[in-house]
Short mmCIF file of C-alpha atoms and ligand atoms in Angstrom, two decimals:
data_model
loop_
_atom_site.label_atom_id
_atom_site.label_comp_id
_atom_site.label_asym_id
_atom_site.label_seq_id
_atom_site.Cartn_x
_atom_site.Cartn_y
_atom_site.Cartn_z
CA MET T 1 5.16 63.28 35.65
CA ILE T 2 3.96 63.75 32.09
CA ASN T 3 4.38 60.87 29.61
CA PHE T 4 2.97 60.76 26.10
CA ASN T 5 3.42 59.82 22.47
CA TYR T 6 2.73 62.67 20.08
CA ASN T 7 0.79 61.75 16.97
CA ILE T 8 -1.52 64.10 15.09
CA PRO T 9 -1.52 62.67 11.57
CA THR T 10 -4.01 64.97 9.80
CA ARG T 11 -2.37 67.08 7.11
CA VAL T 12 -3.79 70.61 7.34
CA PHE T 13 -3.99 73.04 4.43
CA PHE T 14 -4.88 76.32 6.05
CA GLY T 15 -5.80 79.60 4.37
CA LYS T 16 -7.56 81.19 1.45
CA ASP T 17 -7.74 79.17 -1.79
CA GLN T 18 -6.16 76.04 -0.30
CA ILE T 19 -8.80 74.07 -2.19
CA LYS T 20 -6.21 73.98 -4.99
CA VAL T 21 -4.62 70.93 -3.32
CA LEU T 22 -7.86 68.92 -3.31
CA ALA T 23 -7.41 66.66 -6.35
CA LYS T 24 -3.78 65.87 -5.58
CA GLU T 25 -4.62 64.95 -2.00
CA ILE T 26 -7.59 62.75 -2.94
CA LYS T 27 -5.52 60.87 -5.51
CA LYS T 28 -3.11 59.78 -2.80
CA TYR T 29 -5.88 57.65 -1.30
CA GLY T 30 -8.42 56.76 -3.96
CA SER T 31 -10.26 57.43 -7.16
CA LYS T 32 -13.91 56.67 -6.30
CA VAL T 33 -15.19 59.28 -3.92
CA LEU T 34 -18.27 59.58 -1.74
CA LEU T 35 -18.95 63.31 -1.41
CA THR T 36 -20.89 64.01 1.79
CA TYR T 37 -22.60 67.22 2.88
CA GLY T 38 -25.41 68.61 5.01
CA GLY T 39 -28.71 70.29 4.31
CA GLY T 40 -27.57 72.46 1.43
CA SER T 41 -25.43 75.31 2.76
CA ILE T 42 -22.56 74.25 0.48
CA LYS T 43 -24.83 74.60 -2.54
CA ARG T 44 -25.91 78.09 -1.50
CA THR T 45 -22.34 79.23 -0.88
CA GLY T 46 -20.93 77.83 -4.12
CA ILE T 47 -18.42 75.47 -2.46
CA TYR T 48 -20.33 72.53 -3.91
CA ASP T 49 -19.86 73.80 -7.49
CA THR T 50 -16.16 74.40 -6.89
CA VAL T 51 -15.63 70.87 -5.54
CA ILE T 52 -17.61 69.21 -8.33
CA GLN T 53 -15.63 71.13 -10.95
CA ILE T 54 -12.34 69.99 -9.40
CA LEU T 55 -13.50 66.35 -9.30
CA LYS T 56 -14.63 66.48 -12.94
CA ASP T 57 -11.51 68.27 -14.18
CA ASN T 58 -9.37 65.57 -12.56
CA ASN T 59 -11.41 62.56 -13.71
CA ILE T 60 -12.27 61.56 -10.16
CA SER T 61 -15.52 59.57 -10.04
CA TYR T 62 -17.91 60.62 -7.29
CA TRP T 63 -21.19 59.70 -5.66
CA GLU T 64 -23.11 61.95 -3.29
CA LEU T 65 -24.73 61.72 0.11
CA GLY T 66 -26.42 65.03 0.98
CA GLY T 67 -28.91 65.91 3.67
CA ILE T 68 -26.80 64.87 6.65
CA GLU T 69 -28.57 66.32 9.67
CA PRO T 70 -27.13 68.50 12.43
CA ASN T 71 -26.72 65.91 15.22
CA PRO T 72 -26.18 63.31 12.47
CA ARG T 73 -28.26 60.18 12.61
CA ILE T 74 -27.38 56.54 12.31
CA THR T 75 -29.86 56.31 9.44
CA SER T 76 -27.61 58.63 7.39
CA VAL T 77 -24.62 56.47 8.24
CA LYS T 78 -26.46 53.42 6.89
CA GLU T 79 -27.36 55.25 3.67
CA GLY T 80 -23.71 56.18 3.19
CA VAL T 81 -22.48 52.63 3.78
CA LYS T 82 -24.91 51.34 1.16
CA ILE T 83 -23.61 53.78 -1.48
CA CYS T 84 -20.01 52.92 -0.61
CA ARG T 85 -20.56 49.16 -0.90
CA GLU T 86 -22.57 49.35 -4.11
CA ASN T 87 -19.92 51.47 -5.84
CA ASP T 88 -16.61 50.28 -4.37
CA ILE T 89 -15.94 53.71 -2.88
CA ASP T 90 -12.37 54.11 -1.66
CA PHE T 91 -12.39 57.65 -0.27
CA ILE T 92 -14.89 59.86 1.58
CA LEU T 93 -14.79 63.63 1.13
CA ALA T 94 -16.77 65.43 3.83
CA VAL T 95 -17.66 69.05 3.07
CA GLY T 96 -19.35 70.80 5.96
CA GLY T 97 -19.38 71.11 9.73
CA GLY T 98 -18.87 68.54 12.46
CA SER T 99 -22.09 66.69 11.68
CA THR T 100 -21.11 65.91 8.10
CA ILE T 101 -17.57 64.99 9.12
CA ASP T 102 -18.68 62.75 12.01
CA CYS T 103 -21.21 60.95 9.84
CA SER T 104 -18.51 60.38 7.21
CA LYS T 105 -16.08 58.93 9.70
CA VAL T 106 -18.63 56.41 10.92
CA ILE T 107 -19.64 55.53 7.36
CA GLY T 108 -15.95 54.80 6.81
CA ALA T 109 -15.85 52.55 9.86
CA ALA T 110 -19.15 50.79 9.19
CA PHE T 111 -18.06 50.04 5.62
CA TYR T 112 -15.79 47.35 7.07
CA TYR T 113 -18.34 46.01 9.56
CA GLU T 114 -20.95 43.43 8.62
CA GLY T 115 -23.33 44.04 11.54
CA ASP T 116 -25.51 47.02 12.50
CA PRO T 117 -23.40 50.22 12.34
CA TRP T 118 -24.93 51.33 15.64
CA ASP T 119 -22.89 48.56 17.34
CA LEU T 120 -19.74 50.56 16.54
CA VAL T 121 -21.15 53.72 18.10
CA SER T 122 -22.62 52.08 21.18
CA GLY T 123 -19.41 50.18 21.82
CA LYS T 124 -21.00 46.75 21.36
CA SER T 125 -18.42 46.03 18.65
CA ARG T 126 -14.98 47.48 18.04
CA ILE T 127 -14.02 49.55 15.04
CA GLU T 128 -11.28 47.66 13.18
CA ASN T 129 -10.73 49.65 10.01
CA VAL T 130 -11.90 52.91 8.43
CA LEU T 131 -12.09 54.12 4.83
CA PRO T 132 -9.87 57.19 4.40
CA VAL T 133 -11.70 60.47 4.99
CA GLY T 134 -10.70 64.00 3.94
CA THR T 135 -12.53 67.18 4.95
CA ILE T 136 -13.30 70.66 3.74
CA LEU T 137 -14.44 72.49 6.84
CA THR T 138 -17.23 75.09 6.63
CA LEU T 139 -17.98 75.71 10.32
CA SER T 140 -15.47 76.16 13.13
CA ALA T 141 -16.63 74.31 16.22
CA THR T 142 -16.16 70.61 16.81
CA GLY T 143 -12.56 70.04 15.82
CA SER T 144 -13.69 66.89 14.02
CA GLU T 145 -11.51 68.06 11.12
CA MET T 146 -8.42 67.12 13.11
CA ASP T 147 -9.49 64.50 15.65
CA ALA T 148 -10.30 60.81 15.68
CA GLY T 149 -13.79 61.00 17.19
CA ALA T 150 -17.38 61.11 15.98
CA VAL T 151 -20.75 61.56 17.64
CA ILE T 152 -23.89 59.94 16.21
CA SER T 153 -27.55 60.09 17.27
CA ASN T 154 -30.10 57.31 17.32
CA LEU T 155 -33.62 58.70 17.36
CA GLU T 156 -35.19 55.32 18.10
CA THR T 157 -33.26 54.77 21.32
CA LYS T 158 -32.91 58.49 22.13
CA GLU T 159 -29.14 58.09 22.39
CA LYS T 160 -26.32 60.32 21.20
CA LEU T 161 -22.96 58.63 21.67
CA GLY T 162 -19.36 59.18 20.75
CA CYS T 163 -16.90 56.70 19.30
CA GLY T 164 -13.35 56.90 18.05
CA HIS T 165 -10.55 55.10 16.26
CA PRO T 166 -7.12 56.25 15.03
CA GLY T 167 -8.27 55.51 11.47
CA MET T 168 -10.87 58.25 11.88
CA PHE T 169 -8.30 61.04 11.87
CA PRO T 170 -8.98 62.79 8.57
CA LYS T 171 -6.11 62.19 6.15
CA PHE T 172 -6.23 65.87 5.25
CA SER T 173 -8.35 68.88 6.07
CA ILE T 174 -8.72 72.01 4.01
CA LEU T 175 -9.31 74.93 6.35
CA ASP T 176 -10.19 78.03 4.37
CA PRO T 177 -11.56 80.68 6.74
CA THR T 178 -13.49 82.32 3.90
CA TYR T 179 -15.68 79.20 3.76
CA THR T 180 -16.99 80.15 7.20
CA PHE T 181 -17.99 83.72 6.22
CA THR T 182 -21.56 82.55 5.63
CA VAL T 183 -21.99 80.78 8.98
CA PRO T 184 -24.96 82.52 10.67
CA ALA T 185 -24.41 84.43 13.91
CA ASN T 186 -26.12 81.84 16.11
CA GLN T 187 -23.95 79.01 14.74
CA THR T 188 -20.84 81.20 15.08
CA ALA T 189 -21.72 81.73 18.74
CA ALA T 190 -22.49 78.05 19.35
CA GLY T 191 -19.26 77.07 17.62
CA THR T 192 -17.22 79.41 19.81
CA ALA T 193 -18.88 77.94 22.91
CA ASP T 194 -18.12 74.42 21.69
CA ILE T 195 -14.44 75.23 21.14
CA MET T 196 -14.22 76.78 24.61
CA SER T 197 -15.91 73.77 26.15
CA HIS T 198 -13.39 71.40 24.55
CA ILE T 199 -10.67 73.46 26.19
CA PHE T 200 -12.43 73.55 29.58
CA GLU T 201 -12.89 69.77 29.54
CA VAL T 202 -9.11 69.26 29.56
CA TYR T 203 -7.95 72.48 31.26
CA PHE T 204 -9.88 71.84 34.47
CA ASN T 205 -7.87 68.77 35.35
CA LYS T 206 -5.73 67.74 38.29
CA THR T 207 -2.77 66.15 36.47
CA GLU T 208 0.32 67.86 37.87
CA GLY T 209 3.17 69.29 35.83
CA ALA T 210 1.26 70.05 32.62
CA TYR T 211 2.26 73.72 32.80
CA LEU T 212 2.77 74.11 29.07
CA GLN T 213 -0.51 72.42 28.14
CA ASN T 214 -2.35 74.70 30.59
CA ARG T 215 -0.80 77.89 29.24
CA MET T 216 -1.61 76.77 25.67
CA ALA T 217 -5.19 76.16 26.78
CA GLU T 218 -5.37 79.69 28.19
CA ALA T 219 -4.02 81.12 24.93
CA LEU T 220 -6.72 79.30 23.00
CA LEU T 221 -9.43 80.50 25.42
CA LYS T 222 -8.20 84.08 25.07
CA THR T 223 -8.32 83.67 21.30
CA CYS T 224 -11.98 82.60 21.47
CA ILE T 225 -12.81 85.48 23.81
CA LYS T 226 -11.09 88.01 21.55
CA TYR T 227 -12.23 86.78 18.16
CA GLY T 228 -15.58 85.04 18.86
CA PRO T 229 -17.42 88.38 19.26
CA ILE T 230 -15.72 89.85 16.17
CA ALA T 231 -16.67 86.87 14.00
CA TYR T 232 -20.20 87.12 15.45
CA LYS T 233 -20.57 90.80 14.51
CA GLU T 234 -18.43 90.89 11.35
CA PRO T 235 -18.93 87.55 9.60
CA GLU T 236 -16.45 88.39 6.83
CA ASN T 237 -13.60 89.42 9.10
CA TYR T 238 -10.86 87.08 7.86
CA GLU T 239 -8.58 87.50 10.87
CA ALA T 240 -11.37 86.59 13.29
CA ARG T 241 -12.61 83.64 11.23
CA ALA T 242 -9.04 82.37 10.79
CA ASN T 243 -8.19 82.54 14.47
CA ILE T 244 -11.42 80.83 15.49
CA MET T 245 -10.90 78.15 12.84
CA TRP T 246 -7.40 77.25 13.98
CA ALA T 247 -8.50 77.36 17.63
CA SER T 248 -11.25 74.87 16.79
CA SER T 249 -8.72 72.35 15.50
CA LEU T 250 -6.09 72.86 18.18
CA ALA T 251 -8.59 72.67 21.04
CA ILE T 252 -9.35 69.00 20.54
CA ASN T 253 -6.62 67.44 18.41
CA GLY T 254 -4.78 66.13 21.46
CA LEU T 255 -2.24 68.92 21.85
CA LEU T 256 -3.79 70.21 25.09
CA THR T 257 -4.32 66.74 26.49
CA TYR T 258 -0.94 65.11 26.07
CA GLY T 259 0.20 63.63 29.37
CA LYS T 260 -3.04 64.49 31.14
CA GLU T 261 -5.56 61.97 32.37
CA THR T 262 -8.70 63.54 31.07
CA ASN T 263 -12.29 62.43 31.35
CA TRP T 264 -14.92 64.82 30.04
CA SER T 265 -18.05 65.84 31.92
CA VAL T 266 -20.05 68.69 30.36
CA HIS T 267 -20.13 66.98 26.96
CA GLY T 268 -21.59 63.83 28.48
CA MET T 269 -24.39 65.88 30.00
CA GLU T 270 -24.99 67.91 26.84
CA HIS T 271 -25.24 64.86 24.62
CA GLU T 272 -28.30 63.82 26.61
CA LEU T 273 -29.95 67.18 25.94
CA SER T 274 -29.23 66.86 22.20
CA ALA T 275 -30.39 63.22 22.21
CA PHE T 276 -33.73 64.09 23.82
CA TYR T 277 -34.39 67.54 22.39
CA ASP T 278 -32.18 67.77 19.26
CA ILE T 279 -30.77 71.13 20.41
CA THR T 280 -27.60 72.71 19.02
CA HIS T 281 -24.59 71.15 20.74
CA GLY T 282 -22.75 74.43 21.48
CA VAL T 283 -25.88 76.04 22.91
CA GLY T 284 -26.39 73.16 25.34
CA LEU T 285 -22.75 73.40 26.41
CA ALA T 286 -22.95 77.16 26.98
CA ILE T 287 -26.02 76.74 29.18
CA LEU T 288 -24.56 73.91 31.27
CA THR T 289 -20.97 75.12 31.64
CA PRO T 290 -21.45 77.90 34.26
CA SER T 291 -23.73 75.63 36.33
CA TRP T 292 -21.14 72.84 36.11
CA MET T 293 -18.40 75.23 37.20
CA LYS T 294 -20.42 76.35 40.23
CA HIS T 295 -21.18 72.73 41.09
CA VAL T 296 -17.56 71.56 41.09
CA LEU T 297 -16.10 74.64 42.80
CA ASP T 298 -14.80 73.70 46.26
CA ASP T 299 -11.58 73.79 48.29
CA SER T 300 -10.00 71.11 46.10
CA THR T 301 -10.70 72.92 42.81
CA VAL T 302 -10.68 76.62 43.68
CA ASN T 303 -7.03 77.18 42.67
CA TYR T 304 -7.75 75.98 39.14
CA PHE T 305 -10.54 78.54 38.85
CA VAL T 306 -8.22 81.24 40.22
CA ASP T 307 -5.72 80.43 37.43
CA TYR T 308 -8.58 80.62 34.96
CA GLY T 309 -9.83 83.95 36.31
CA VAL T 310 -6.42 85.57 36.50
CA ASN T 311 -4.80 84.21 33.33
CA VAL T 312 -7.83 84.18 31.03
CA TRP T 313 -10.06 86.97 32.35
CA ASP T 314 -7.28 89.20 33.72
CA LEU T 315 -8.87 89.31 37.20
CA ASP T 316 -6.81 90.73 40.08
CA LYS T 317 -4.83 87.84 41.58
CA ASP T 318 -4.73 89.35 45.08
CA GLY T 319 -8.41 89.00 45.98
CA ASP T 320 -10.18 86.22 47.90
CA LYS T 321 -9.82 82.91 46.03
CA PHE T 322 -13.52 82.09 45.96
CA GLU T 323 -14.39 85.62 44.90
CA ILE T 324 -12.00 85.35 41.97
CA ALA T 325 -13.38 81.91 41.07
CA ASN T 326 -16.98 83.08 41.19
CA ALA T 327 -16.17 86.21 39.21
CA ALA T 328 -14.51 84.03 36.54
CA ILE T 329 -17.61 81.84 36.33
CA ASP T 330 -19.83 84.94 36.02
CA LYS T 331 -17.57 86.25 33.24
CA THR T 332 -17.99 82.93 31.43
CA ARG T 333 -21.77 83.15 31.57
CA GLU T 334 -21.78 86.83 30.54
CA PHE T 335 -19.54 86.02 27.59
CA PHE T 336 -21.92 83.38 26.25
CA THR T 337 -24.91 85.67 26.79
CA SER T 338 -23.10 88.49 24.94
CA LEU T 339 -23.01 86.18 21.91
CA GLY T 340 -26.78 85.88 22.03
CA ILE T 341 -26.79 82.32 23.38
CA PRO T 342 -29.72 81.46 25.65
CA SER T 343 -28.64 81.06 29.28
CA THR T 344 -31.32 78.64 30.50
CA LEU T 345 -32.70 75.28 29.43
CA THR T 346 -36.20 76.73 29.63
CA GLU T 347 -35.33 79.14 26.80
CA VAL T 348 -34.52 76.19 24.50
CA GLY T 349 -37.72 74.37 25.39
CA ILE T 350 -36.40 71.98 28.02
CA ASN T 351 -38.41 71.70 31.23
CA CYS T 352 -38.10 69.41 34.26
CA GLU T 353 -39.94 66.53 32.56
CA ASN T 354 -37.02 64.32 31.42
CA LEU T 355 -34.22 65.61 33.64
CA GLU T 356 -34.00 62.51 35.80
CA ILE T 357 -34.01 60.12 32.85
CA MET T 358 -31.32 62.19 31.12
CA ALA T 359 -29.21 62.41 34.29
CA LYS T 360 -29.24 58.62 34.65
CA ALA T 361 -28.45 58.13 30.97
CA ALA T 362 -25.52 60.55 31.17
CA VAL T 363 -23.69 58.22 33.55
CA ARG T 364 -24.49 55.00 31.68
CA ARG T 365 -20.75 54.46 31.06
CA GLY T 366 -19.80 55.46 34.65
CA SER T 367 -19.31 58.76 36.53
CA LEU T 368 -18.59 61.77 34.35
CA GLY T 369 -15.26 63.54 34.53
CA ASN T 370 -12.32 63.16 36.86
CA PHE T 371 -11.82 66.79 37.88
CA LYS T 372 -14.67 66.18 40.27
CA PRO T 373 -16.53 63.02 39.22
CA LEU T 374 -20.27 63.45 38.69
CA LYS T 375 -22.88 60.86 39.60
CA ALA T 376 -26.48 60.89 38.41
CA GLU T 377 -27.56 63.11 41.32
CA ASP T 378 -24.83 65.66 40.50
CA VAL T 379 -25.91 65.74 36.87
CA LEU T 380 -29.51 66.21 37.95
CA SER T 381 -28.67 69.15 40.18
CA ILE T 382 -26.62 70.77 37.37
CA PHE T 383 -29.59 70.32 35.02
CA GLU T 384 -31.94 71.81 37.64
CA ALA T 385 -29.62 74.76 38.27
CA SER T 386 -29.66 75.40 34.48
CA LEU T 387 -33.46 75.50 34.08
O1 LIG K 1 -26.40 71.25 6.98
P1 LIG K 1 -25.96 72.49 6.28
O2 LIG K 1 -26.94 72.96 5.26
O3 LIG K 1 -24.56 72.41 5.74
O4 LIG K 1 -26.00 73.69 7.39
C1 LIG K 1 -25.25 73.62 8.57
C2 LIG K 1 -26.10 73.26 9.79
O5 LIG K 1 -27.43 73.68 9.63
C3 LIG K 1 -24.80 75.02 8.92
N1 LIG K 1 -23.54 75.39 8.25
C4 LIG K 1 -22.35 74.73 8.27
N2 LIG K 1 -21.44 75.43 7.58
C5 LIG K 1 -22.06 76.53 7.09
C6 LIG K 1 -23.40 76.52 7.52
N3 LIG K 1 -24.27 77.48 7.20
C7 LIG K 1 -23.83 78.50 6.43
N4 LIG K 1 -22.56 78.60 5.99
C8 LIG K 1 -21.64 77.64 6.31
N5 LIG K 1 -20.38 77.76 5.89
O6 LIG K 1 -24.59 74.99 10.31
C9 LIG K 1 -25.50 74.07 10.90
C10 LIG K 1 -24.78 73.24 11.91
O7 LIG K 1 -23.84 72.36 11.30
P2 LIG K 1 -23.22 71.13 12.11
O8 LIG K 1 -22.27 70.44 11.23
O9 LIG K 1 -24.32 70.37 12.74
O10 LIG K 1 -22.48 71.91 13.30
P3 LIG K 1 -21.20 71.54 14.12
O11 LIG K 1 -19.97 71.70 13.31
O12 LIG K 1 -21.31 72.34 15.36
O13 LIG K 1 -21.34 69.98 14.46
C11 LIG K 1 -22.12 69.54 15.53
C12 LIG K 1 -22.04 68.03 15.71
O14 LIG K 1 -20.70 67.61 16.03
C13 LIG K 1 -20.69 66.86 17.26
C14 LIG K 1 -21.86 67.47 17.99
O15 LIG K 1 -22.30 66.68 19.05
C15 LIG K 1 -22.89 67.60 16.90
O16 LIG K 1 -23.51 66.38 16.62
N6 LIG K 1 -19.38 66.93 17.91
C16 LIG K 1 -18.34 66.28 17.35
C17 LIG K 1 -17.09 66.23 17.93
C18 LIG K 1 -15.95 65.51 17.34
N7 LIG K 1 -16.10 64.81 16.25
O17 LIG K 1 -14.84 65.54 17.86
C19 LIG K 1 -16.81 66.86 19.21
C20 LIG K 1 -17.86 67.84 19.62
O18 LIG K 1 -17.79 67.99 21.01
C21 LIG K 1 -19.26 67.49 19.23
O19 LIG K 1 -19.85 66.60 20.16
ZN1 LIG K 2 -18.19 69.75 21.63
#
């Protein structure tokens, strides 16, 4: 039986030129803004100039934190907290991809915490309160624009960990697909893989009766499969960028998970790869996913893969169950490869050296996933199968 409370509080302004709402939305929450962004793409694309002009025209004071890294670091969080405290910041505006948004959320949380911000990420201390955050999304991938989570890396301890709090839901997100026209092909591909992985993490799940959630998940997967390659080849195709952008938000905002007992697995493994080798999140997921699927395929899971093969890849439903399942897994791998994503860890510079350490670290908070729970030895064999 499915029980849940629906609550997705982020206000979404979707479509071309929705930036027009920015000043009005900010003023609902504050007047002293920390503007956060990454390594400079927003300056090259002109979004930075547009935002600054709006802030100036509306007498909104702002401070800046640029240079937030892909796989954002706790050091950037600390820098942000310092600026917020010194200037009584009351609102954070994140302009960028998941890294900028995640870093901003944790700055907002750490603002209210006296100790080391890493405590909030590692789970040593609980997040109690968060400064309001709004986002202008420039890369469709993580869904951070409409969820309450954030993932932060600590280079010193070689850890990359997730944390969450209801206060981390962005208050609003401006989703203008034209802002993603400049996303390079490799990031478009990685983003599509990330969105699909978020769907897989909750679709492959044994909770009974979630028929609607499962069909919605299939619709989102089909959307990625249809539009990912178009966005990859035609970066300025509005329809493709728009569909991928909305899929990114819907994949992880809770809609597909309501009533299901979910516990993710491939993300836990991938975060170790990013923590050790600083690789692109979506690339790591695309490499591990087919190996994970093969690893968990057995009599107890085969029917789920048959649904996937038939409903998502349009495979013939009358064949042998395991043949359909294996064909669906092969289709998944071929799809990622068709987007130019490497298919082995070796191709991204990962060899057998740290696999055991990473496998142990991946299960530091317990077995991964509940579709078929993974222990350290399972993770290791998935890593080895992905070399
Ligand atoms: O840093 P800039 O110069 O802005 O360039 C970025 C960066 O190099 C570039 N980019 C972004 N928008 C662009 C653009 N380049 C040209 N035109 C644009 N419009 O793309 C590169 C990657 O950006 P990043 O923000 O790192 O990518 P993504 O959105 O994939 O975020 C990845 C991070 O999010 C975490 C990942 O682990 C990773 O750390 N995740 C967060 C989640 C969440 N909050 O719910 C869930 C995810 O599973 C994921 O773990
Ligand atoms: Zn992800």
